[in-house]
């Protein structure tokens, strides 16, 4: 089931999901960065984003965090690696698109897992740039529709 994030209740699960999924998809950034970013998810991004979770009845197994704007920005979209490939990520993205319309996001060029998902979903490439914060190339994508 998809539901809004519950502050204080879901925080640990979301940080765990972010950390585990980042190790898989963003391992090229290194463990120190991933752990630092996980704390930023907790202290900065969760309080400031509109976040929804996929909850299987035992707590969150994935989440999508949207940053307000026109179009809305996907600030974070992560699934627990043990729950990938079951359609829950697609359901989260479908729900976000129903609520917000067009979405945009940046994906690391080296994030093959994310890039495959977005390509299958129908996102289009708007261009590539170098992100100096991460010292990595990123690709800007826009959702279908």
mmCIF file of C-alpha atoms in Angstrom:
data_model
loop_
_atom_site.group_PDB
_atom_site.id
_atom_site.type_symbol
_atom_site.label_atom_id
_atom_site.label_comp_id
_atom_site.label_asym_id
_atom_site.label_seq_id
_atom_site.Cartn_x
_atom_site.Cartn_y
_atom_site.Cartn_z
ATOM 1 C CA UNK A 1 0.000 0.000 0.000
ATOM 2 C CA UNK A 2 1.169 3.537 -0.706
ATOM 3 C CA UNK A 3 0.748 6.029 2.087
ATOM 4 C CA UNK A 4 2.237 9.356 3.203
ATOM 5 C CA UNK A 5 5.448 9.226 5.200
ATOM 6 C CA UNK A 6 4.901 9.367 8.978
ATOM 7 C CA UNK A 7 7.505 11.676 10.592
ATOM 8 C CA UNK A 8 9.286 10.054 13.503
ATOM 9 C CA UNK A 9 7.744 6.656 12.726
ATOM 10 C CA UNK A 10 9.216 5.917 9.280
ATOM 11 C CA UNK A 11 12.542 7.765 9.552
ATOM 12 C CA UNK A 12 14.750 4.807 10.488
ATOM 13 C CA UNK A 13 13.230 2.579 7.809
ATOM 14 C CA UNK A 14 13.640 5.242 5.113
ATOM 15 C CA UNK A 15 17.268 5.880 6.062
ATOM 16 C CA UNK A 16 17.921 2.112 6.037
ATOM 17 C CA UNK A 17 16.305 1.779 2.587
ATOM 18 C CA UNK A 18 18.290 4.743 1.272
ATOM 19 C CA UNK A 19 21.559 3.315 2.627
ATOM 20 C CA UNK A 20 21.030 -0.217 1.309
ATOM 21 C CA UNK A 21 19.787 0.909 -2.108
ATOM 22 C CA UNK A 22 22.574 3.491 -2.430
ATOM 23 C CA UNK A 23 25.210 0.849 -1.751
ATOM 24 C CA UNK A 24 23.765 -1.086 -4.671
ATOM 25 C CA UNK A 25 23.101 1.751 -7.155
ATOM 26 C CA UNK A 26 25.594 4.412 -6.019
ATOM 27 C CA UNK A 27 28.494 2.308 -4.771
ATOM 28 C CA UNK A 28 30.828 4.355 -6.962
ATOM 29 C CA UNK A 29 30.331 7.278 -4.539
ATOM 30 C CA UNK A 30 31.938 5.382 -1.664
ATOM 31 C CA UNK A 31 30.700 4.341 1.765
ATOM 32 C CA UNK A 32 31.640 7.605 3.513
ATOM 33 C CA UNK A 33 29.475 9.626 1.129
ATOM 34 C CA UNK A 34 26.562 7.188 1.397
ATOM 35 C CA UNK A 35 26.562 7.353 5.206
ATOM 36 C CA UNK A 36 26.822 11.156 5.189
ATOM 37 C CA UNK A 37 23.989 11.399 2.666
ATOM 38 C CA UNK A 38 21.851 9.043 4.773
ATOM 39 C CA UNK A 39 22.043 11.500 7.664
ATOM 40 C CA UNK A 40 21.118 14.338 5.278
ATOM 41 C CA UNK A 41 18.072 12.300 4.233
ATOM 42 C CA UNK A 42 17.027 12.157 7.897
ATOM 43 C CA UNK A 43 17.798 15.742 8.915
ATOM 44 C CA UNK A 44 17.257 17.762 5.738
ATOM 45 C CA UNK A 45 15.316 15.982 3.033
ATOM 46 C CA UNK A 46 12.566 14.198 4.964
ATOM 47 C CA UNK A 47 11.439 17.368 6.761
ATOM 48 C CA UNK A 48 11.350 19.338 3.481
ATOM 49 C CA UNK A 49 10.003 16.922 0.878
ATOM 50 C CA UNK A 50 6.618 15.390 0.226
ATOM 51 C CA UNK A 51 7.379 11.727 0.797
ATOM 52 C CA UNK A 52 5.249 8.651 0.229
ATOM 53 C CA UNK A 53 6.185 5.090 1.106
ATOM 54 C CA UNK A 54 5.353 1.639 -0.152
ATOM 55 C CA UNK A 55 4.352 -0.232 3.014
ATOM 56 C CA UNK A 56 3.753 -3.984 2.840
ATOM 57 C CA UNK A 57 2.144 -4.039 6.288
ATOM 58 C CA UNK A 58 5.493 -4.524 7.997
ATOM 59 C CA UNK A 59 6.765 -0.999 7.411
ATOM 60 C CA UNK A 60 8.183 0.926 4.451
ATOM 61 C CA UNK A 61 9.918 -1.057 1.716
ATOM 62 C CA UNK A 62 10.449 1.895 -0.626
ATOM 63 C CA UNK A 63 9.859 5.621 -0.883
ATOM 64 C CA UNK A 64 9.610 8.557 -3.242
ATOM 65 C CA UNK A 65 10.352 12.094 -2.065
ATOM 66 C CA UNK A 66 9.079 15.006 -4.154
ATOM 67 C CA UNK A 67 10.300 18.573 -4.045
ATOM 68 C CA UNK A 68 7.640 21.160 -4.923
ATOM 69 C CA UNK A 69 8.028 23.024 -8.185
ATOM 70 C CA UNK A 70 6.788 23.141 -11.731
ATOM 71 C CA UNK A 71 7.365 20.444 -12.626
ATOM 72 C CA UNK A 72 7.794 18.657 -9.310
ATOM 73 C CA UNK A 73 11.258 17.215 -8.759
ATOM 74 C CA UNK A 74 11.965 13.674 -7.625
ATOM 75 C CA UNK A 75 14.467 14.296 -4.849
ATOM 76 C CA UNK A 76 14.758 10.639 -3.888
ATOM 77 C CA UNK A 77 13.315 7.353 -5.114
ATOM 78 C CA UNK A 78 14.592 4.164 -3.511
ATOM 79 C CA UNK A 79 13.379 0.608 -2.985
ATOM 80 C CA UNK A 80 14.674 -1.866 -0.432
ATOM 81 C CA UNK A 81 16.908 -4.129 -2.572
ATOM 82 C CA UNK A 82 15.064 -7.197 -1.251
ATOM 83 C CA UNK A 83 11.812 -5.793 -2.688
ATOM 84 C CA UNK A 84 12.999 -4.682 -6.131
ATOM 85 C CA UNK A 85 11.416 -6.100 -9.244
ATOM 86 C CA UNK A 86 7.969 -6.628 -7.713
ATOM 87 C CA UNK A 87 6.243 -3.597 -9.259
ATOM 88 C CA UNK A 88 6.234 -1.515 -6.081
ATOM 89 C CA UNK A 89 8.609 1.120 -7.489
ATOM 90 C CA UNK A 90 6.387 1.451 -10.549
ATOM 91 C CA UNK A 91 3.367 1.836 -8.255
ATOM 92 C CA UNK A 92 5.129 4.602 -6.295
ATOM 93 C CA UNK A 93 6.026 6.418 -9.528
ATOM 94 C CA UNK A 94 2.486 5.957 -10.907
ATOM 95 C CA UNK A 95 1.081 7.456 -7.702
ATOM 96 C CA UNK A 96 3.485 10.427 -7.812
ATOM 97 C CA UNK A 97 2.562 11.136 -11.438
ATOM 98 C CA UNK A 98 -1.156 10.986 -10.627
ATOM 99 C CA UNK A 99 -0.638 13.478 -7.820
ATOM 100 C CA UNK A 100 1.840 15.844 -9.506
ATOM 101 C CA UNK A 101 1.681 15.406 -13.254
ATOM 102 C CA UNK A 102 5.038 15.773 -14.989
ATOM 103 C CA UNK A 103 8.124 14.988 -12.911
ATOM 104 C CA UNK A 104 11.795 15.724 -13.484
ATOM 105 C CA UNK A 105 14.875 14.263 -11.845
ATOM 106 C CA UNK A 106 18.622 13.862 -12.084
ATOM 107 C CA UNK A 107 20.140 10.386 -12.210
ATOM 108 C CA UNK A 108 23.828 9.601 -11.981
ATOM 109 C CA UNK A 109 25.125 8.475 -15.350
ATOM 110 C CA UNK A 110 26.795 5.533 -13.571
ATOM 111 C CA UNK A 111 23.527 4.469 -11.874
ATOM 112 C CA UNK A 112 22.619 1.681 -14.274
ATOM 113 C CA UNK A 113 19.796 0.371 -12.069
ATOM 114 C CA UNK A 114 18.009 3.720 -11.989
ATOM 115 C CA UNK A 115 18.633 4.487 -15.635
ATOM 116 C CA UNK A 116 17.131 1.131 -16.686
ATOM 117 C CA UNK A 117 14.033 1.760 -14.546
ATOM 118 C CA UNK A 118 13.491 5.268 -15.928
ATOM 119 C CA UNK A 119 14.032 4.145 -19.534
ATOM 120 C CA UNK A 120 11.499 1.307 -19.157
ATOM 121 C CA UNK A 121 9.075 3.744 -17.542
ATOM 122 C CA UNK A 122 9.359 6.124 -20.502
ATOM 123 C CA UNK A 123 11.335 9.041 -19.068
ATOM 124 C CA UNK A 124 13.075 11.177 -21.705
ATOM 125 C CA UNK A 125 16.594 12.535 -21.597
ATOM 126 C CA UNK A 126 16.821 16.332 -21.295
ATOM 127 C CA UNK A 127 20.615 16.518 -21.214
ATOM 128 C CA UNK A 128 23.732 15.744 -19.262
ATOM 129 C CA UNK A 129 25.766 17.931 -16.916
ATOM 130 C CA UNK A 130 28.555 17.556 -14.400
ATOM 131 C CA UNK A 131 27.420 17.731 -10.759
ATOM 132 C CA UNK A 132 30.286 19.331 -8.847
ATOM 133 C CA UNK A 133 28.893 18.307 -5.436
ATOM 134 C CA UNK A 134 29.368 14.642 -6.288
ATOM 135 C CA UNK A 135 32.007 15.097 -9.011
ATOM 136 C CA UNK A 136 29.836 12.903 -11.233
ATOM 137 C CA UNK A 137 27.991 13.287 -14.529
ATOM 138 C CA UNK A 138 24.204 13.328 -14.136
ATOM 139 C CA UNK A 139 21.432 13.040 -16.681
ATOM 140 C CA UNK A 140 18.280 15.169 -16.407
ATOM 141 C CA UNK A 141 15.108 13.201 -17.165
ATOM 142 C CA UNK A 142 11.431 14.081 -17.597
ATOM 143 C CA UNK A 143 8.525 11.734 -17.024
ATOM 144 C CA UNK A 144 6.175 10.704 -19.814
ATOM 145 C CA UNK A 145 2.961 12.570 -20.310
#
